[in-house]
PDB file of C-alpha atoms in Angstrom:
ATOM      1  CA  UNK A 326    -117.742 -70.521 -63.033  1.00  0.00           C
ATOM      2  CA  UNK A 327    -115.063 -68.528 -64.466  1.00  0.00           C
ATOM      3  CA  UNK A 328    -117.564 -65.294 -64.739  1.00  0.00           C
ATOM      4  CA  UNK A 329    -118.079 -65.142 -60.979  1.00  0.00           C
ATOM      5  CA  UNK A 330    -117.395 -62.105 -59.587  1.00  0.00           C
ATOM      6  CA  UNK A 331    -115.364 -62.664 -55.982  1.00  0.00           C
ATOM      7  CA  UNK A 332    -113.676 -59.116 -55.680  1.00  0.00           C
ATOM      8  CA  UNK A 333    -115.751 -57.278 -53.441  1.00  0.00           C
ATOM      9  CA  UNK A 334    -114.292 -54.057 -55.045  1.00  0.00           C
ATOM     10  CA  UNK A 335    -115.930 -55.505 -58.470  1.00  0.00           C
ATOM     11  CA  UNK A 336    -119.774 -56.021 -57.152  1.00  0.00           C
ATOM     12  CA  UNK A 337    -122.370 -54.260 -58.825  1.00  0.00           C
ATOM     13  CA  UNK A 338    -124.619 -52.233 -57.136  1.00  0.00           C
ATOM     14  CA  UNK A 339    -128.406 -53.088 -56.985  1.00  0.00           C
ATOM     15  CA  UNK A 340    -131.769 -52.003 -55.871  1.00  0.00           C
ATOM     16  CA  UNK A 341    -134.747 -54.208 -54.442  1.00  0.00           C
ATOM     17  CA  UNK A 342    -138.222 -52.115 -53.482  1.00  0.00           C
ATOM     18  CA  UNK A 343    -139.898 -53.279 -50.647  1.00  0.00           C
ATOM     19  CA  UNK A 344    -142.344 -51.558 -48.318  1.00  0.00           C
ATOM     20  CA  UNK A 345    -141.734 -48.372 -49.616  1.00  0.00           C
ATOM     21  CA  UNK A 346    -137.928 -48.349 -49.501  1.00  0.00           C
ATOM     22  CA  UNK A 347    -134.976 -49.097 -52.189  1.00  0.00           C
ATOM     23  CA  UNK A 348    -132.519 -50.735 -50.620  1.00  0.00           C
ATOM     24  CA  UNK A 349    -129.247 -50.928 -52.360  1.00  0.00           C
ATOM     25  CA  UNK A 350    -127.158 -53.742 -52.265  1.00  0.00           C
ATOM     26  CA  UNK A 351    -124.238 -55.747 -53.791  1.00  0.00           C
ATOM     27  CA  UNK A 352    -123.930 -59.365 -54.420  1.00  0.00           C
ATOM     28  CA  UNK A 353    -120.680 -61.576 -55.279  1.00  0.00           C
ATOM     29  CA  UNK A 354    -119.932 -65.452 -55.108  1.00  0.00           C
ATOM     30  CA  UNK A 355    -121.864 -68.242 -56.706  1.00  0.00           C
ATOM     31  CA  UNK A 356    -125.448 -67.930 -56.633  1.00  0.00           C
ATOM     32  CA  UNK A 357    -127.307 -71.370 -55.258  1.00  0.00           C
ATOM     33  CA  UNK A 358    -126.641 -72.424 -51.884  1.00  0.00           C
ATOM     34  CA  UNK A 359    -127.775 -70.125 -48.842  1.00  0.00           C
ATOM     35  CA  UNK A 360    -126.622 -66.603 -48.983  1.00  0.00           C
ATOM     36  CA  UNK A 361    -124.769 -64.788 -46.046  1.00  0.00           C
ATOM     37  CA  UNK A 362    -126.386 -61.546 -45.343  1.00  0.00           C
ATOM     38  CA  UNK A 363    -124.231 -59.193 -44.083  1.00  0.00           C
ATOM     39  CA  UNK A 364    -125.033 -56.246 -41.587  1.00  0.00           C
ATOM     40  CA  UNK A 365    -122.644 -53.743 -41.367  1.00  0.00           C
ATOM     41  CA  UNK A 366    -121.576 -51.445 -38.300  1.00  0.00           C
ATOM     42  CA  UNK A 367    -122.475 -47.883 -36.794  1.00  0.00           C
ATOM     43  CA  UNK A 368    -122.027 -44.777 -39.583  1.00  0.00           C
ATOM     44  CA  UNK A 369    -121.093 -47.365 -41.881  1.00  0.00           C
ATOM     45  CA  UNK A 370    -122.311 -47.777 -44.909  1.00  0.00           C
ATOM     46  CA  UNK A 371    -121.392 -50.659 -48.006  1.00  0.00           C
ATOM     47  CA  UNK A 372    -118.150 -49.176 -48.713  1.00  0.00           C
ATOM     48  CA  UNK A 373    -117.040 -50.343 -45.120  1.00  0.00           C
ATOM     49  CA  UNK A 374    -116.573 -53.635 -45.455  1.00  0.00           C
ATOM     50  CA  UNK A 375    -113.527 -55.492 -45.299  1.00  0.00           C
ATOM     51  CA  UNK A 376    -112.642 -57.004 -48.363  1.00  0.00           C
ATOM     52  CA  UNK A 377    -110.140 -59.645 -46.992  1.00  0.00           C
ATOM     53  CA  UNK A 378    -112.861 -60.581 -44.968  1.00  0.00           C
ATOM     54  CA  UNK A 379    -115.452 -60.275 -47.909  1.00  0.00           C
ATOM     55  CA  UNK A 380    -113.540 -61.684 -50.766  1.00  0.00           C
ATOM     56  CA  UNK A 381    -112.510 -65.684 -49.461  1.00  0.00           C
ATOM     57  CA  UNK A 382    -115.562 -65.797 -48.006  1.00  0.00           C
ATOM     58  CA  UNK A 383    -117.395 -65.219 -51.650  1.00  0.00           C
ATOM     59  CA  UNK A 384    -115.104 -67.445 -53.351  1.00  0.00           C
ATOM     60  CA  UNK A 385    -117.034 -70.279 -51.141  1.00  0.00           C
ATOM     61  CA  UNK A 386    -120.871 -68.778 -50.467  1.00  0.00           C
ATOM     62  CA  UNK A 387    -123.210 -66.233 -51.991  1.00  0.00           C
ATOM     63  CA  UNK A 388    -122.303 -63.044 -50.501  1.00  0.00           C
ATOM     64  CA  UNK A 389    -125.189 -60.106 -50.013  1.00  0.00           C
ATOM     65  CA  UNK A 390    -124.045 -56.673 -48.259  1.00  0.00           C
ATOM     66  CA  UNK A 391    -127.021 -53.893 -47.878  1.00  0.00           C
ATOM     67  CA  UNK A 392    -127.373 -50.413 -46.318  1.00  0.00           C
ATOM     68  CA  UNK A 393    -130.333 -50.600 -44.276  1.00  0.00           C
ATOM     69  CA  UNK A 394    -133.065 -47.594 -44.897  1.00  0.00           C
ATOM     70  CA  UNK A 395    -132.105 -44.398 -44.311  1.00  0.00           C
ATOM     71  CA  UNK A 396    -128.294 -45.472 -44.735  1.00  0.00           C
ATOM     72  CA  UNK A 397    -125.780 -44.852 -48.103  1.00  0.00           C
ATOM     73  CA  UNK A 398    -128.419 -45.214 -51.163  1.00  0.00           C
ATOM     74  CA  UNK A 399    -131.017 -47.163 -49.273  1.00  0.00           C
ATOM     75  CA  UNK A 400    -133.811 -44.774 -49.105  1.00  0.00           C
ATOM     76  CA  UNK A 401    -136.055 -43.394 -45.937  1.00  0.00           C
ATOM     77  CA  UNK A 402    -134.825 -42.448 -42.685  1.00  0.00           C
ATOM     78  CA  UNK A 403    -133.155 -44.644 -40.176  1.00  0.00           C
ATOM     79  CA  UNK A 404    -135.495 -45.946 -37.394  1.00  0.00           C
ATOM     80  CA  UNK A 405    -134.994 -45.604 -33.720  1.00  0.00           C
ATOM     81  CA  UNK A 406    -134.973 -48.496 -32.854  1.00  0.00           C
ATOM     82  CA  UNK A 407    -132.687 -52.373 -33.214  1.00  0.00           C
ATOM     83  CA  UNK A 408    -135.607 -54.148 -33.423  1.00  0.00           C
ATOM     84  CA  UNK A 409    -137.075 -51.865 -36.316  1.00  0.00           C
ATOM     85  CA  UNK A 410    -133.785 -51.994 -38.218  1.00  0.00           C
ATOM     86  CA  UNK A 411    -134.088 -56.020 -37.865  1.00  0.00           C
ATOM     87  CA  UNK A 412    -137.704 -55.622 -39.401  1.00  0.00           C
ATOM     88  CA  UNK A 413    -135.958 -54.073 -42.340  1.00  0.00           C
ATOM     89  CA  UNK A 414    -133.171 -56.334 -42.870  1.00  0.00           C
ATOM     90  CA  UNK A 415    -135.950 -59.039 -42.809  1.00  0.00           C
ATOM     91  CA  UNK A 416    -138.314 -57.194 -45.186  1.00  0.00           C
ATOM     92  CA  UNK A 417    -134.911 -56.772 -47.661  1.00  0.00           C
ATOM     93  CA  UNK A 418    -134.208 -60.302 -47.521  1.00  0.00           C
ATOM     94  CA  UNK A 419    -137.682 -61.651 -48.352  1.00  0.00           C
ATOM     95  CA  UNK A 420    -137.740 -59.107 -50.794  1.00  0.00           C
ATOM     96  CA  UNK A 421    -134.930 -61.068 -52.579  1.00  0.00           C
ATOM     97  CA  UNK A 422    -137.014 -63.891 -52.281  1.00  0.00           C
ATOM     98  CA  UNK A 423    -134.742 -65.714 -49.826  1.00  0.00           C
ATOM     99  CA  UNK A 424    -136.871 -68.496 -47.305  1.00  0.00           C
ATOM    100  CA  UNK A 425    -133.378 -69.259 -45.712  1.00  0.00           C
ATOM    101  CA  UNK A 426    -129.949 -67.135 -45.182  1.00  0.00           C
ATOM    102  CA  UNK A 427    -126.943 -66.959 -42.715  1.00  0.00           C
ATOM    103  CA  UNK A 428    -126.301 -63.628 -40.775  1.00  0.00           C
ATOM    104  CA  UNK A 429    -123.075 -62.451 -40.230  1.00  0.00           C
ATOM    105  CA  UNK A 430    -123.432 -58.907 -37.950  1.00  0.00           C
ATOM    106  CA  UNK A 431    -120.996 -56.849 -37.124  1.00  0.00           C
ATOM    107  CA  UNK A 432    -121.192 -54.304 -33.957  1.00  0.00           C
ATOM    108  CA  UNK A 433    -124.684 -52.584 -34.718  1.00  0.00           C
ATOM    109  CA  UNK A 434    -125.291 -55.310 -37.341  1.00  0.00           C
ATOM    110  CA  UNK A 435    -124.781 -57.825 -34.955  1.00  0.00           C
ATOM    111  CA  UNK A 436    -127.657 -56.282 -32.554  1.00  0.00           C
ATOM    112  CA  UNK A 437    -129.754 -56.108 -35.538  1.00  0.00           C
ATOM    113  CA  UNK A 438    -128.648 -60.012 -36.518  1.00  0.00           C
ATOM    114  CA  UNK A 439    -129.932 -60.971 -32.571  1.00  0.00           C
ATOM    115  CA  UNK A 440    -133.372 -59.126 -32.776  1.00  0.00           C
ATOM    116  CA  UNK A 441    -134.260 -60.364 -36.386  1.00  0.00           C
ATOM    117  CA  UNK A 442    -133.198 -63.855 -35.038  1.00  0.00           C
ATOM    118  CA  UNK A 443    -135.700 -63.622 -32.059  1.00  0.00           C
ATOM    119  CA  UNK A 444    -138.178 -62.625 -34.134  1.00  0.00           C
ATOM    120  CA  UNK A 445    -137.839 -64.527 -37.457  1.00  0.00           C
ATOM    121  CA  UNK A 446    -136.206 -67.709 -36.188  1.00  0.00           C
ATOM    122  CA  UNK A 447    -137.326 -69.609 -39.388  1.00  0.00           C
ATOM    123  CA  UNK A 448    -135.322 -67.190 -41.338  1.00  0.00           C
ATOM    124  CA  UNK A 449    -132.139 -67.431 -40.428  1.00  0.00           C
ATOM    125  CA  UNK A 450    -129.631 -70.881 -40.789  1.00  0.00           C
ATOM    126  CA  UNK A 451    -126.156 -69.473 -38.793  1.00  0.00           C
ATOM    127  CA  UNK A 452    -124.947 -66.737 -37.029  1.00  0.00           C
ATOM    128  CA  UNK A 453    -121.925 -64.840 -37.086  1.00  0.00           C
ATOM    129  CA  UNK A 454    -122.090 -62.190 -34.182  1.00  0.00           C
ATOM    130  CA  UNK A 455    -118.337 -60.173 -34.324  1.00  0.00           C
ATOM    131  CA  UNK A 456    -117.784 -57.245 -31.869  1.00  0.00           C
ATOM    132  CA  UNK A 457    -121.571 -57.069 -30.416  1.00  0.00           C
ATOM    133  CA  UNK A 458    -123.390 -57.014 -27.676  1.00  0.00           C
ATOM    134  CA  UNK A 459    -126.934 -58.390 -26.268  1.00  0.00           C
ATOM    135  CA  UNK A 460    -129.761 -56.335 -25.967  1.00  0.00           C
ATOM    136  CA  UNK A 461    -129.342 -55.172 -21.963  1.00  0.00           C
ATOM    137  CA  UNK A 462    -125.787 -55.325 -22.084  1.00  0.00           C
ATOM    138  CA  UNK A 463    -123.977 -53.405 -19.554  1.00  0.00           C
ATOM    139  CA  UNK A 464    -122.174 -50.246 -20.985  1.00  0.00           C
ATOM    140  CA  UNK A 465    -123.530 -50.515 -24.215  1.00  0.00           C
ATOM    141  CA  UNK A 466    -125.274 -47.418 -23.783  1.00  0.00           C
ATOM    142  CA  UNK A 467    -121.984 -45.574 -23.315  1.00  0.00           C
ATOM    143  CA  UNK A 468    -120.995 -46.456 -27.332  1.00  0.00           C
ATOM    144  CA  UNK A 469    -122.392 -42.817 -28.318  1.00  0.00           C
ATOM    145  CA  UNK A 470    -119.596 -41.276 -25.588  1.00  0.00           C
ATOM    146  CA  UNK A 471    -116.676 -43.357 -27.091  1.00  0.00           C
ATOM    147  CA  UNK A 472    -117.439 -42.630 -30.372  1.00  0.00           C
ATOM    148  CA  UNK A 473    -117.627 -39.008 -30.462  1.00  0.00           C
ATOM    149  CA  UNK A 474    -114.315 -39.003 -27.997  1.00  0.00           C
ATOM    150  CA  UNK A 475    -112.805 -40.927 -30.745  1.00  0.00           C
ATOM    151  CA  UNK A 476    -114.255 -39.051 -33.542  1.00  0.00           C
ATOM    152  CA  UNK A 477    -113.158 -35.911 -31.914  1.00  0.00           C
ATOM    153  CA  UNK A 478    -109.406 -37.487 -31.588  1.00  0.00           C
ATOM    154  CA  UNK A 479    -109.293 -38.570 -34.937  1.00  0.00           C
ATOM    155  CA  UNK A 480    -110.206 -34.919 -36.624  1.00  0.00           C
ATOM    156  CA  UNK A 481    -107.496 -33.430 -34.503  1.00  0.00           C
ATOM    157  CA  UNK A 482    -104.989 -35.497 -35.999  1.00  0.00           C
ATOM    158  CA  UNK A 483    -106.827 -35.849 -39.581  1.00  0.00           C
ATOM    159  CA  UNK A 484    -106.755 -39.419 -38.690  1.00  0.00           C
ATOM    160  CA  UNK A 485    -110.236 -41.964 -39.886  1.00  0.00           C
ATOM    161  CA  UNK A 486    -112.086 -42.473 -36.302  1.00  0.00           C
ATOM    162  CA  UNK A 487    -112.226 -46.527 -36.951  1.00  0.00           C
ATOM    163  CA  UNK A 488    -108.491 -46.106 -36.615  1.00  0.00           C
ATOM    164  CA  UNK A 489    -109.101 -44.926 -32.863  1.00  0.00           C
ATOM    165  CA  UNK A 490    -112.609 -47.017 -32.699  1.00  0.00           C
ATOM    166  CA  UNK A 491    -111.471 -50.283 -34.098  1.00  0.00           C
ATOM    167  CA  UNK A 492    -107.981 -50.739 -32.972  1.00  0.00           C
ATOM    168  CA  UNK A 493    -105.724 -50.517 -30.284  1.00  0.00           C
ATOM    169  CA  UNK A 494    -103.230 -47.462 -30.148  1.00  0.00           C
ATOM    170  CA  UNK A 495    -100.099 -49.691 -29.623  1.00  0.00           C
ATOM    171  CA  UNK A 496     -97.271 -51.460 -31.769  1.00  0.00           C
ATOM    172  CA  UNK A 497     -99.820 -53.781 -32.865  1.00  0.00           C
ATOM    173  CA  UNK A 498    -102.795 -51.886 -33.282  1.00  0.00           C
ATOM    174  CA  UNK A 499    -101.912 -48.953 -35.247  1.00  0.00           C
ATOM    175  CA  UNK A 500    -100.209 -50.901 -38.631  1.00  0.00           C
ATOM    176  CA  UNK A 501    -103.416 -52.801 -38.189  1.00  0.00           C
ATOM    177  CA  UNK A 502    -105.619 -49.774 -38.394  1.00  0.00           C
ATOM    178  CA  UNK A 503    -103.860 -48.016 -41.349  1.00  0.00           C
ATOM    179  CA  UNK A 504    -103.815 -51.272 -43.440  1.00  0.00           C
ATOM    180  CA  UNK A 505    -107.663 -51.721 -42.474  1.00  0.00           C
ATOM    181  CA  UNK A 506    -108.307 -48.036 -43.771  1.00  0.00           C
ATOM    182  CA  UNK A 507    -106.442 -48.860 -46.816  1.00  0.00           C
ATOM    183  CA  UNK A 508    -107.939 -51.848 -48.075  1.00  0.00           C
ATOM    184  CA  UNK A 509    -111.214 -49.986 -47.622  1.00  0.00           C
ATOM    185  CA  UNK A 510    -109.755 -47.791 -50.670  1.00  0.00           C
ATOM    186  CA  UNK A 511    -109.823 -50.413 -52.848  1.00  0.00           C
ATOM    187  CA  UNK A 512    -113.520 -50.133 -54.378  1.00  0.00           C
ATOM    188  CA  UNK A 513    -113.249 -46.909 -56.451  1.00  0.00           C
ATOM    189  CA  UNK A 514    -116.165 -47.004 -58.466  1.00  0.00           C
ATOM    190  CA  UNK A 515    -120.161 -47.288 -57.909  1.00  0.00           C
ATOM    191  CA  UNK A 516    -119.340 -45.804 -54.351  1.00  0.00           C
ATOM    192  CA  UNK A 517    -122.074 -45.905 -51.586  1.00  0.00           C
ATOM    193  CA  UNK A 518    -123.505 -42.589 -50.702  1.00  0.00           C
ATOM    194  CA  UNK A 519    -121.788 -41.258 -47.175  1.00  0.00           C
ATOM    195  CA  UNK A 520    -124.125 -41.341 -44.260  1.00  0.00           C
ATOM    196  CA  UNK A 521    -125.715 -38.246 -43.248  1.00  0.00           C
ATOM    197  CA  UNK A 522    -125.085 -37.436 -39.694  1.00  0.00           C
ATOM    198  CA  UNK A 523    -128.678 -37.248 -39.082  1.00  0.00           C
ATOM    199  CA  UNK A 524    -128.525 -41.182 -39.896  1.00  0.00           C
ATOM    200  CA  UNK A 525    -125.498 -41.636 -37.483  1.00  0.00           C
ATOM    201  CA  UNK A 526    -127.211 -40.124 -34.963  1.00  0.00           C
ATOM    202  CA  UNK A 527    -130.348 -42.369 -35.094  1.00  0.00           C
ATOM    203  CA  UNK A 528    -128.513 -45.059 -34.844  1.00  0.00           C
ATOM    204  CA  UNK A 529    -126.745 -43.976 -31.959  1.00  0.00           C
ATOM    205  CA  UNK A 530    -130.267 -43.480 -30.137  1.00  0.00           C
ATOM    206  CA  UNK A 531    -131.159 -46.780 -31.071  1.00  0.00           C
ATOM    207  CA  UNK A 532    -127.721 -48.002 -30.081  1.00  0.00           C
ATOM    208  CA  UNK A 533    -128.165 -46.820 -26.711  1.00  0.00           C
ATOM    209  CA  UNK A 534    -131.573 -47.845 -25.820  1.00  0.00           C
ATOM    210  CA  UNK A 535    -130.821 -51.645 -27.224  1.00  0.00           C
ATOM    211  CA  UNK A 536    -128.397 -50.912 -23.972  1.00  0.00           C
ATOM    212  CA  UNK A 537    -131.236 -50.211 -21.785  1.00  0.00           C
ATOM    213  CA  UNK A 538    -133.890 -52.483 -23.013  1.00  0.00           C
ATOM    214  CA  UNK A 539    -135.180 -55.651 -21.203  1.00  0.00           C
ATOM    215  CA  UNK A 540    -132.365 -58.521 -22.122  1.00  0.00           C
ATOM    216  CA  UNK A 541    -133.394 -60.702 -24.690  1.00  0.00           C
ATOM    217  CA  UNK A 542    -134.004 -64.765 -23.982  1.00  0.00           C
ATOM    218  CA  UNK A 543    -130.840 -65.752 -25.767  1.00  0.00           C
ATOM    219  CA  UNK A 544    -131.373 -69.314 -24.655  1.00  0.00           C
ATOM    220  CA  UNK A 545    -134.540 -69.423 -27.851  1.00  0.00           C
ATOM    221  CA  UNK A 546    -131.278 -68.978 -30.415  1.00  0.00           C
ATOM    222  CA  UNK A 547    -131.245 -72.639 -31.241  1.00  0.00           C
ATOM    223  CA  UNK A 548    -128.485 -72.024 -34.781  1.00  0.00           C
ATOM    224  CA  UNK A 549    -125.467 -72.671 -34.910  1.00  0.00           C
ATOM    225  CA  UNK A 550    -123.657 -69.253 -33.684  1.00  0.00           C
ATOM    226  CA  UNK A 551    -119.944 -67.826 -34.043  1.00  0.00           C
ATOM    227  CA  UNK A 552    -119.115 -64.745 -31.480  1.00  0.00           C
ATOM    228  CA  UNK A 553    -115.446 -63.375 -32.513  1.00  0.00           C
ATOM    229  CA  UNK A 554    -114.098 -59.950 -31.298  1.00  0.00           C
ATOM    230  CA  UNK A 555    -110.904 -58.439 -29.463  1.00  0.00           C
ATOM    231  CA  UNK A 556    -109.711 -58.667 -26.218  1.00  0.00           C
ATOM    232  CA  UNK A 557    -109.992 -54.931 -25.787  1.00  0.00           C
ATOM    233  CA  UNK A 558    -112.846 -53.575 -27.070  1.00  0.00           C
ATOM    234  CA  UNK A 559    -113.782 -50.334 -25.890  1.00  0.00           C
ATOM    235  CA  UNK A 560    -117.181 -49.692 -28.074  1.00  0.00           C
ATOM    236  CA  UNK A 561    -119.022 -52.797 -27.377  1.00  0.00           C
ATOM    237  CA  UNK A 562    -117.125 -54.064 -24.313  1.00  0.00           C
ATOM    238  CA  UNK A 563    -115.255 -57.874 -24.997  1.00  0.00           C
ATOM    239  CA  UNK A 564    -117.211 -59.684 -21.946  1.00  0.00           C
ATOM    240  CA  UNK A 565    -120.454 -58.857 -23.474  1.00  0.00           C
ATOM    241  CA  UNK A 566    -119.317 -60.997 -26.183  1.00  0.00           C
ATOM    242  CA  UNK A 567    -118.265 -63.980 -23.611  1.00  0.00           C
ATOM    243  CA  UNK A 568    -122.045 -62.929 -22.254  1.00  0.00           C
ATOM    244  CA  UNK A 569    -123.374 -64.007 -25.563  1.00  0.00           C
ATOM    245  CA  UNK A 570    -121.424 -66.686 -25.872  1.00  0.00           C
ATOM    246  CA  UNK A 571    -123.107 -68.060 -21.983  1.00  0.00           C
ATOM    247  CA  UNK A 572    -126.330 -67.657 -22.954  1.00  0.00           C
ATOM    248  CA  UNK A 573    -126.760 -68.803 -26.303  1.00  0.00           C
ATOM    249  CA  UNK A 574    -126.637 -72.762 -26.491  1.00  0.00           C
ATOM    250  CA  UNK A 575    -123.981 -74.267 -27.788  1.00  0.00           C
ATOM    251  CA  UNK A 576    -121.877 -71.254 -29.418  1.00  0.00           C
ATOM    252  CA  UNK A 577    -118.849 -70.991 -30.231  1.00  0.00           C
ATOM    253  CA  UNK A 578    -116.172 -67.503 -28.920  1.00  0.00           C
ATOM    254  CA  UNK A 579    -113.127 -66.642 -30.248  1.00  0.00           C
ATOM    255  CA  UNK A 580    -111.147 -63.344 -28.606  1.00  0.00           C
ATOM    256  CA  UNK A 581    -108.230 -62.681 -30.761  1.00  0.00           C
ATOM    257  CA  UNK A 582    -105.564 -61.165 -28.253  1.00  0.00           C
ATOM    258  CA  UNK A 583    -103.965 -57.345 -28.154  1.00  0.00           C
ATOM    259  CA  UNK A 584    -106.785 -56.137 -30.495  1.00  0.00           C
ATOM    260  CA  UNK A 585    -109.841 -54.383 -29.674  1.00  0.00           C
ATOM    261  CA  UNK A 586    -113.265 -53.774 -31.558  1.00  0.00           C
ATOM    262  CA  UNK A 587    -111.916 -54.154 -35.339  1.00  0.00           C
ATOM    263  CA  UNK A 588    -110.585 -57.796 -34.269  1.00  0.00           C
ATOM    264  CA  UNK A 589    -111.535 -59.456 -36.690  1.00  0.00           C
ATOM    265  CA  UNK A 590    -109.952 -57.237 -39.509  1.00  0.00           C
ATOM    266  CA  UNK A 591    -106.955 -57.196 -37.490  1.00  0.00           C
ATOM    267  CA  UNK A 592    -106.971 -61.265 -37.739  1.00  0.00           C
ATOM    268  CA  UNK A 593    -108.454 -61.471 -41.056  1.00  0.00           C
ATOM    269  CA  UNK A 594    -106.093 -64.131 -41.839  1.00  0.00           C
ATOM    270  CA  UNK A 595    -107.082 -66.235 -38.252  1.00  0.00           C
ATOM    271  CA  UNK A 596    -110.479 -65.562 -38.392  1.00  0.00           C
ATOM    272  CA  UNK A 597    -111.481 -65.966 -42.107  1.00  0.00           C
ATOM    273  CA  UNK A 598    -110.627 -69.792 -42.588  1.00  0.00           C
ATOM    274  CA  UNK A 599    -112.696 -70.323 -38.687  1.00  0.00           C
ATOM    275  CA  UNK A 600    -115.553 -68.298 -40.518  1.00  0.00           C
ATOM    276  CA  UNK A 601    -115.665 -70.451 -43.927  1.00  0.00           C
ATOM    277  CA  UNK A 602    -115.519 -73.829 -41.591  1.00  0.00           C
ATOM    278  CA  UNK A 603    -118.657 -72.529 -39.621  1.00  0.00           C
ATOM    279  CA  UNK A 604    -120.631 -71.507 -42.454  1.00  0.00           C
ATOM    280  CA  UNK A 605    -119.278 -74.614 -44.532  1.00  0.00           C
ATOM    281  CA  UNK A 606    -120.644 -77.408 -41.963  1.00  0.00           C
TER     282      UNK A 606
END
């Protein structure tokens, strides 16, 4: 076991072809067991993940993190719609030859964790849904109007927008932010390729009409589901995630307090030992 590679800053980088795209991806932990697939946020791409979140989590389970096509290495262009991304994600995981995995979504990934859920049921075991929203959900179409406020804020004081996006601006929230940013440093090889602002903008579009589409019958989700985020999340607002957490049967919600979107990296010592019970039962 001593060969298994739990650093999230030490994951190789791989390709899988499927349907015309190479997606790249990384893989850590020990192989066996059901993998958790995880689907990162807006204008992210592989390099955005939190290692403290990443890292216990693959000393435990098989850990797979992707960029979806048209994001970071993955070739094609980003689709326009949630529901298209979730057709990818699916067609990348059978393309690994997976019958079974666990989802863990955060903010766009999380949409895209719902939709392939709906439609792939069979697919997926659990469901870790962290600062998300459900297909409908009020204000959600308002994410593209934060984020290039926030973006806008951030390059006038040559600050990273998740800083402003993720965390609150307070006593709390700004050590939180800076440490987040930093521990994103730590990977300094085999980097992701940054994603093009055409791709950002898709996503956006598809962002905004998952806010105006027909809500989705949550009530079908019959696995096991966590929903985590802030109190105070101004991307996806917080009471979309106690919306979720309402109409899906039997979830579980956890809002940490005085922390917005980025909640979970702000509590990545709270919410990482709540994460390896779930996905451990």
């Amino acid at each position: 076991m001593s060969n298994v590679i739990t650093a999230y800053k030490d994951a190789p980088v791989s390709t899988v072809t499927a349907g015309g795209v190479s997606y790249s991806y990384r893989e850590l932990g020990p192989k066996g067991g059901i993998p958790v697939i995880f689907l990162v946020h807006l204008a992210a791409t592989m390099d955005n993940w939190d290692p403290r979140i990443i890292d216990p989590i693959a000393e435990k389970h098989h850990v797979i993190t992707f960029s979806n096509r048209g994001v970071g290495a993955t070739t094609g262009d980003v689709p326009g719609t949630i529901e298209e991304m979730a057709e990818d994600a699916a067609t990348f995981i059978k393309a690994l030859g997976y019958q079974k995995v666990d989802l863990f979504g955060f903010s766009l990934g999380g949409m895209i964790a719902q939709a392939l859920v709906v439609k792939y049921p069979e697919l997926v075991r659990k469901l870790v849904l962290a600062g998300t929203g459900p297909a409908g959900g009020k204000d959600i179409d308002k994410v593209a109007r934060v984020t290039y406020y926030d973006v806008l804020r951030a390059t006038l004081t040559r600050q990273d927008p998740k800083e402003f996006l993720f965390f609150n601006r307070n006593a709390a929230g700004k050590p939180a932010g800076r440490a987040f940013i930093q521990r994103l440093k730590e990977r300094t090889t085999n980097l992701d390729a940054p994603i093009k602002t055409k791709a950002f903008q898709m996503q956006l579009k598809a962002i905004k009409k998952w806010g105006r589409t027909e809500p989705a019958n949550l009530g079908a989700i019959t696995q096991p589901t966590l929903i985590a985020n802030g109190d105070n999340d101004r991307m996806v607002p917080s009471r979309l995630s106690s919306d979720m957490h309402r109409r899906i049967p039997g979830s579980e919600l956890i809002i940490y307090p005085d922390s917005g979107h980025g909640g979970i990296f702000q509590y990545h010592q709270e919410f990482v030992p709540v994460a390896l019970e779930f996905l451990g039962r």
